[in-house]
mmCIF file of C-alpha atoms in Angstrom:
data_model
loop_
_atom_site.group_PDB
_atom_site.id
_atom_site.type_symbol
_atom_site.label_atom_id
_atom_site.label_comp_id
_atom_site.label_asym_id
_atom_site.label_seq_id
_atom_site.Cartn_x
_atom_site.Cartn_y
_atom_site.Cartn_z
ATOM 1 C CA UNK A 185 -9.294 72.823 0.334
ATOM 2 C CA UNK A 186 -7.238 74.549 2.943
ATOM 3 C CA UNK A 187 -8.351 71.780 5.516
ATOM 4 C CA UNK A 188 -7.098 68.974 3.229
ATOM 5 C CA UNK A 189 -3.801 70.712 2.686
ATOM 6 C CA UNK A 190 -3.281 71.027 6.413
ATOM 7 C CA UNK A 191 -4.245 67.379 6.950
ATOM 8 C CA UNK A 192 -1.690 66.429 4.278
ATOM 9 C CA UNK A 193 1.052 68.680 5.767
ATOM 10 C CA UNK A 194 0.412 67.076 9.130
ATOM 11 C CA UNK A 195 0.561 63.603 7.785
ATOM 12 C CA UNK A 196 3.796 64.403 5.943
ATOM 13 C CA UNK A 197 5.323 65.867 9.191
ATOM 14 C CA UNK A 198 4.288 62.744 11.200
ATOM 15 C CA UNK A 199 5.771 60.457 8.668
ATOM 16 C CA UNK A 200 8.970 62.429 8.472
ATOM 17 C CA UNK A 201 9.227 62.450 12.224
ATOM 18 C CA UNK A 202 8.680 58.576 12.311
ATOM 19 C CA UNK A 203 11.351 58.055 9.707
ATOM 20 C CA UNK A 204 13.825 60.243 11.547
ATOM 21 C CA UNK A 205 13.074 58.518 14.848
ATOM 22 C CA UNK A 206 13.577 55.112 13.425
ATOM 23 C CA UNK A 207 16.783 56.129 11.667
ATOM 24 C CA UNK A 208 18.120 57.495 14.907
ATOM 25 C CA UNK A 209 17.608 54.083 16.627
ATOM 26 C CA UNK A 210 19.897 52.135 14.220
ATOM 27 C CA UNK A 211 22.856 50.779 16.104
ATOM 28 C CA UNK A 212 26.221 49.816 14.405
ATOM 29 C CA UNK A 213 28.396 47.251 16.122
ATOM 30 C CA UNK A 214 31.536 49.113 15.091
ATOM 31 C CA UNK A 215 30.312 52.247 16.852
ATOM 32 C CA UNK A 216 29.275 50.543 20.118
ATOM 33 C CA UNK A 217 31.632 50.785 22.952
ATOM 34 C CA UNK A 218 32.951 47.438 24.436
ATOM 35 C CA UNK A 219 32.034 48.076 28.112
ATOM 36 C CA UNK A 220 30.933 44.620 29.240
ATOM 37 C CA UNK A 221 33.242 41.793 30.335
ATOM 38 C CA UNK A 222 31.475 38.548 29.305
ATOM 39 C CA UNK A 223 32.580 35.037 30.243
ATOM 40 C CA UNK A 224 30.885 31.646 29.457
ATOM 41 C CA UNK A 225 31.396 28.324 31.131
ATOM 42 C CA UNK A 226 32.369 26.167 27.946
ATOM 43 C CA UNK A 227 36.047 26.078 27.179
ATOM 44 C CA UNK A 228 37.346 26.669 23.596
ATOM 45 C CA UNK A 229 36.528 23.651 21.501
ATOM 46 C CA UNK A 230 34.240 22.024 24.080
ATOM 47 C CA UNK A 231 31.368 20.046 22.541
ATOM 48 C CA UNK A 232 27.918 20.654 24.100
ATOM 49 C CA UNK A 233 24.750 18.714 23.301
ATOM 50 C CA UNK A 234 21.479 20.510 22.606
ATOM 51 C CA UNK A 235 18.777 19.796 25.189
ATOM 52 C CA UNK A 236 21.373 18.434 27.763
ATOM 53 C CA UNK A 237 24.264 20.675 28.541
ATOM 54 C CA UNK A 238 23.987 24.025 30.427
ATOM 55 C CA UNK A 239 26.054 27.236 29.743
ATOM 56 C CA UNK A 240 26.764 29.646 32.606
ATOM 57 C CA UNK A 241 27.221 33.191 31.312
ATOM 58 C CA UNK A 242 28.421 35.961 33.467
ATOM 59 C CA UNK A 243 28.804 39.611 32.610
ATOM 60 C CA UNK A 244 29.919 42.700 34.428
ATOM 61 C CA UNK A 245 30.798 46.335 33.625
ATOM 62 C CA UNK A 246 34.406 46.714 32.444
ATOM 63 C CA UNK A 247 36.353 48.257 35.425
ATOM 64 C CA UNK A 248 38.503 50.386 33.000
ATOM 65 C CA UNK A 249 35.589 52.446 31.791
ATOM 66 C CA UNK A 250 34.807 55.919 33.248
ATOM 67 C CA UNK A 251 32.385 56.118 36.160
ATOM 68 C CA UNK A 252 28.779 56.661 35.043
ATOM 69 C CA UNK A 253 29.480 55.098 31.707
ATOM 70 C CA UNK A 254 26.454 52.788 32.262
ATOM 71 C CA UNK A 255 23.856 55.463 33.107
ATOM 72 C CA UNK A 256 21.847 54.654 30.005
ATOM 73 C CA UNK A 257 21.961 50.892 30.446
ATOM 74 C CA UNK A 258 18.498 49.533 31.451
ATOM 75 C CA UNK A 259 18.820 45.763 30.492
ATOM 76 C CA UNK A 260 21.247 43.262 29.247
ATOM 77 C CA UNK A 261 20.489 40.832 26.370
ATOM 78 C CA UNK A 262 22.639 37.792 26.128
ATOM 79 C CA UNK A 263 22.814 35.790 22.807
ATOM 80 C CA UNK A 264 24.591 32.820 21.183
ATOM 81 C CA UNK A 265 26.548 34.024 18.147
ATOM 82 C CA UNK A 266 27.847 31.940 15.308
ATOM 83 C CA UNK A 267 31.648 31.804 15.239
ATOM 84 C CA UNK A 268 33.420 32.837 11.969
ATOM 85 C CA UNK A 269 34.151 29.168 11.032
ATOM 86 C CA UNK A 270 30.296 28.424 11.129
ATOM 87 C CA UNK A 271 29.528 31.497 8.996
ATOM 88 C CA UNK A 272 31.604 30.611 5.913
ATOM 89 C CA UNK A 273 29.440 30.134 2.793
ATOM 90 C CA UNK A 274 26.264 30.618 4.873
ATOM 91 C CA UNK A 275 24.662 33.888 3.970
ATOM 92 C CA UNK A 276 21.834 33.345 6.556
ATOM 93 C CA UNK A 277 24.504 33.619 9.279
ATOM 94 C CA UNK A 278 26.405 36.652 7.871
ATOM 95 C CA UNK A 279 27.734 39.335 10.100
ATOM 96 C CA UNK A 280 26.588 42.884 9.296
ATOM 97 C CA UNK A 281 27.625 46.117 11.052
ATOM 98 C CA UNK A 282 23.956 47.366 11.014
ATOM 99 C CA UNK A 283 22.600 45.338 14.057
ATOM 100 C CA UNK A 284 19.142 45.278 12.520
ATOM 101 C CA UNK A 285 20.595 43.356 9.582
ATOM 102 C CA UNK A 286 23.118 41.284 11.553
ATOM 103 C CA UNK A 287 22.463 37.538 11.456
ATOM 104 C CA UNK A 288 25.484 36.531 13.693
ATOM 105 C CA UNK A 289 23.642 36.461 17.057
ATOM 106 C CA UNK A 290 20.230 34.742 16.264
ATOM 107 C CA UNK A 291 19.657 32.869 19.534
ATOM 108 C CA UNK A 292 18.598 34.827 22.605
ATOM 109 C CA UNK A 293 19.822 33.277 25.851
ATOM 110 C CA UNK A 294 18.324 35.676 28.371
ATOM 111 C CA UNK A 295 17.350 39.325 28.873
ATOM 112 C CA UNK A 296 17.612 40.694 32.384
ATOM 113 C CA UNK A 297 17.475 44.101 34.050
ATOM 114 C CA UNK A 298 20.880 45.763 34.198
ATOM 115 C CA UNK A 299 22.761 45.716 37.501
ATOM 116 C CA UNK A 300 25.965 47.701 38.069
ATOM 117 C CA UNK A 301 27.416 44.654 39.927
ATOM 118 C CA UNK A 302 26.900 42.434 36.879
ATOM 119 C CA UNK A 303 24.870 39.422 36.386
ATOM 120 C CA UNK A 304 24.812 35.785 35.537
ATOM 121 C CA UNK A 305 22.493 33.346 33.765
ATOM 122 C CA UNK A 306 22.345 29.620 33.345
ATOM 123 C CA UNK A 307 21.060 28.479 29.897
ATOM 124 C CA UNK A 308 20.301 24.862 28.914
ATOM 125 C CA UNK A 309 21.071 24.636 25.130
ATOM 126 C CA UNK A 310 17.798 24.619 23.316
ATOM 127 C CA UNK A 311 16.799 21.690 21.261
ATOM 128 C CA UNK A 312 16.488 23.952 18.150
ATOM 129 C CA UNK A 313 20.082 25.267 18.196
ATOM 130 C CA UNK A 314 21.801 24.102 15.001
ATOM 131 C CA UNK A 315 25.042 22.255 14.999
ATOM 132 C CA UNK A 316 27.752 24.876 14.790
ATOM 133 C CA UNK A 317 30.497 26.745 16.642
ATOM 134 C CA UNK A 318 29.365 29.550 18.872
ATOM 135 C CA UNK A 319 30.539 32.345 21.225
ATOM 136 C CA UNK A 320 28.503 34.520 23.533
ATOM 137 C CA UNK A 321 27.726 38.232 23.194
ATOM 138 C CA UNK A 322 25.917 40.441 25.619
ATOM 139 C CA UNK A 323 24.301 43.876 24.621
ATOM 140 C CA UNK A 324 23.556 46.711 26.959
ATOM 141 C CA UNK A 325 20.130 48.107 26.048
ATOM 142 C CA UNK A 326 18.725 51.547 26.655
ATOM 143 C CA UNK A 327 15.101 52.213 27.700
ATOM 144 C CA UNK A 328 13.956 52.025 24.019
ATOM 145 C CA UNK A 329 15.679 48.592 23.568
ATOM 146 C CA UNK A 330 18.442 49.851 21.374
ATOM 147 C CA UNK A 331 21.869 48.441 21.779
ATOM 148 C CA UNK A 332 24.159 51.009 23.291
ATOM 149 C CA UNK A 333 27.294 48.895 24.351
ATOM 150 C CA UNK A 334 28.329 45.261 24.224
ATOM 151 C CA UNK A 335 30.893 42.619 25.274
ATOM 152 C CA UNK A 336 31.569 39.181 24.147
ATOM 153 C CA UNK A 337 33.682 36.030 24.649
ATOM 154 C CA UNK A 338 36.480 35.610 21.994
ATOM 155 C CA UNK A 339 35.205 34.187 18.826
ATOM 156 C CA UNK A 340 38.484 32.433 18.353
ATOM 157 C CA UNK A 341 37.698 30.488 21.621
ATOM 158 C CA UNK A 342 34.399 29.251 20.414
ATOM 159 C CA UNK A 343 32.574 26.122 21.700
ATOM 160 C CA UNK A 344 30.679 23.641 19.612
ATOM 161 C CA UNK A 345 26.942 22.610 19.889
ATOM 162 C CA UNK A 346 25.763 19.367 18.464
ATOM 163 C CA UNK A 347 22.063 19.429 17.776
ATOM 164 C CA UNK A 348 19.543 16.591 18.038
ATOM 165 C CA UNK A 349 19.341 14.670 14.826
ATOM 166 C CA UNK A 350 16.065 12.940 15.698
ATOM 167 C CA UNK A 351 17.645 9.620 14.754
ATOM 168 C CA UNK A 352 17.543 7.310 17.764
ATOM 169 C CA UNK A 353 19.113 3.993 18.245
ATOM 170 C CA UNK A 354 15.740 2.190 17.933
ATOM 171 C CA UNK A 355 15.111 3.877 14.521
ATOM 172 C CA UNK A 356 18.577 2.681 13.417
ATOM 173 C CA UNK A 357 17.864 -0.726 14.555
ATOM 174 C CA UNK A 358 14.375 -0.880 12.830
ATOM 175 C CA UNK A 359 16.025 0.489 9.586
ATOM 176 C CA UNK A 360 18.690 -2.223 9.707
ATOM 177 C CA UNK A 361 16.170 -5.032 10.387
ATOM 178 C CA UNK A 362 13.946 -3.958 7.520
ATOM 179 C CA UNK A 363 16.766 -3.521 5.159
ATOM 180 C CA UNK A 364 18.069 -6.976 5.936
ATOM 181 C CA UNK A 365 14.621 -8.430 5.553
ATOM 182 C CA UNK A 366 14.138 -6.738 2.050
ATOM 183 C CA UNK A 367 17.514 -8.075 0.887
ATOM 184 C CA UNK A 368 16.634 -11.631 2.174
ATOM 185 C CA UNK A 369 13.140 -11.402 0.638
ATOM 186 C CA UNK A 370 14.535 -10.357 -2.670
ATOM 187 C CA UNK A 371 17.045 -13.214 -2.683
ATOM 188 C CA UNK A 372 14.356 -15.697 -1.682
ATOM 189 C CA UNK A 373 11.888 -14.675 -4.402
ATOM 190 C CA UNK A 374 14.798 -14.627 -7.032
ATOM 191 C CA UNK A 375 15.706 -18.161 -5.960
ATOM 192 C CA UNK A 376 11.989 -19.259 -6.163
ATOM 193 C CA UNK A 377 11.589 -17.667 -9.716
ATOM 194 C CA UNK A 378 14.847 -19.337 -10.879
ATOM 195 C CA UNK A 379 13.561 -22.628 -9.558
ATOM 196 C CA UNK A 380 10.193 -22.254 -11.409
ATOM 197 C CA UNK A 381 11.996 -21.555 -14.643
ATOM 198 C CA UNK A 382 14.155 -24.688 -14.345
ATOM 199 C CA UNK A 383 11.161 -26.872 -13.780
#
């Protein structure tokens, strides 16, 4: 009996410790310091095509911060984020302060080790990126992978991505030819049937 109580007490203690540890790893955007300066090559309103165009993203530690502010930074994760105009009436793109629930930045551009001098990455817009307006955000991550700071381009200066629709010119031509053929066939058979009735 005492043994089962001891096992149960240990199990409860382990579960409680796990819950506390996971609760401590929650990051809120409003509480993260903005310590990274982030720039992206597309200009505001520029239209990029998925699978074709390349974005150059650069990031560096903000020079106005205190020295040693980046001691906990182990890596930098760069993501494409939906601009506010592309989030309207789309719950699946909604911004949430709790970064585990946030759906703004769904598309990972790159993750690289943190360097105090900053970094740069070239990213060809993936074919599965939906048509929308985007900006770029970079998170500084600690050793556990939790966001501890960030920086971003201005959401108001967002660029647009046009995704691949899958409808090529040859498909459009084939659809036009078959549509014309069907209308001509209908008219021809209508004419034949009318002629048979008159005879």
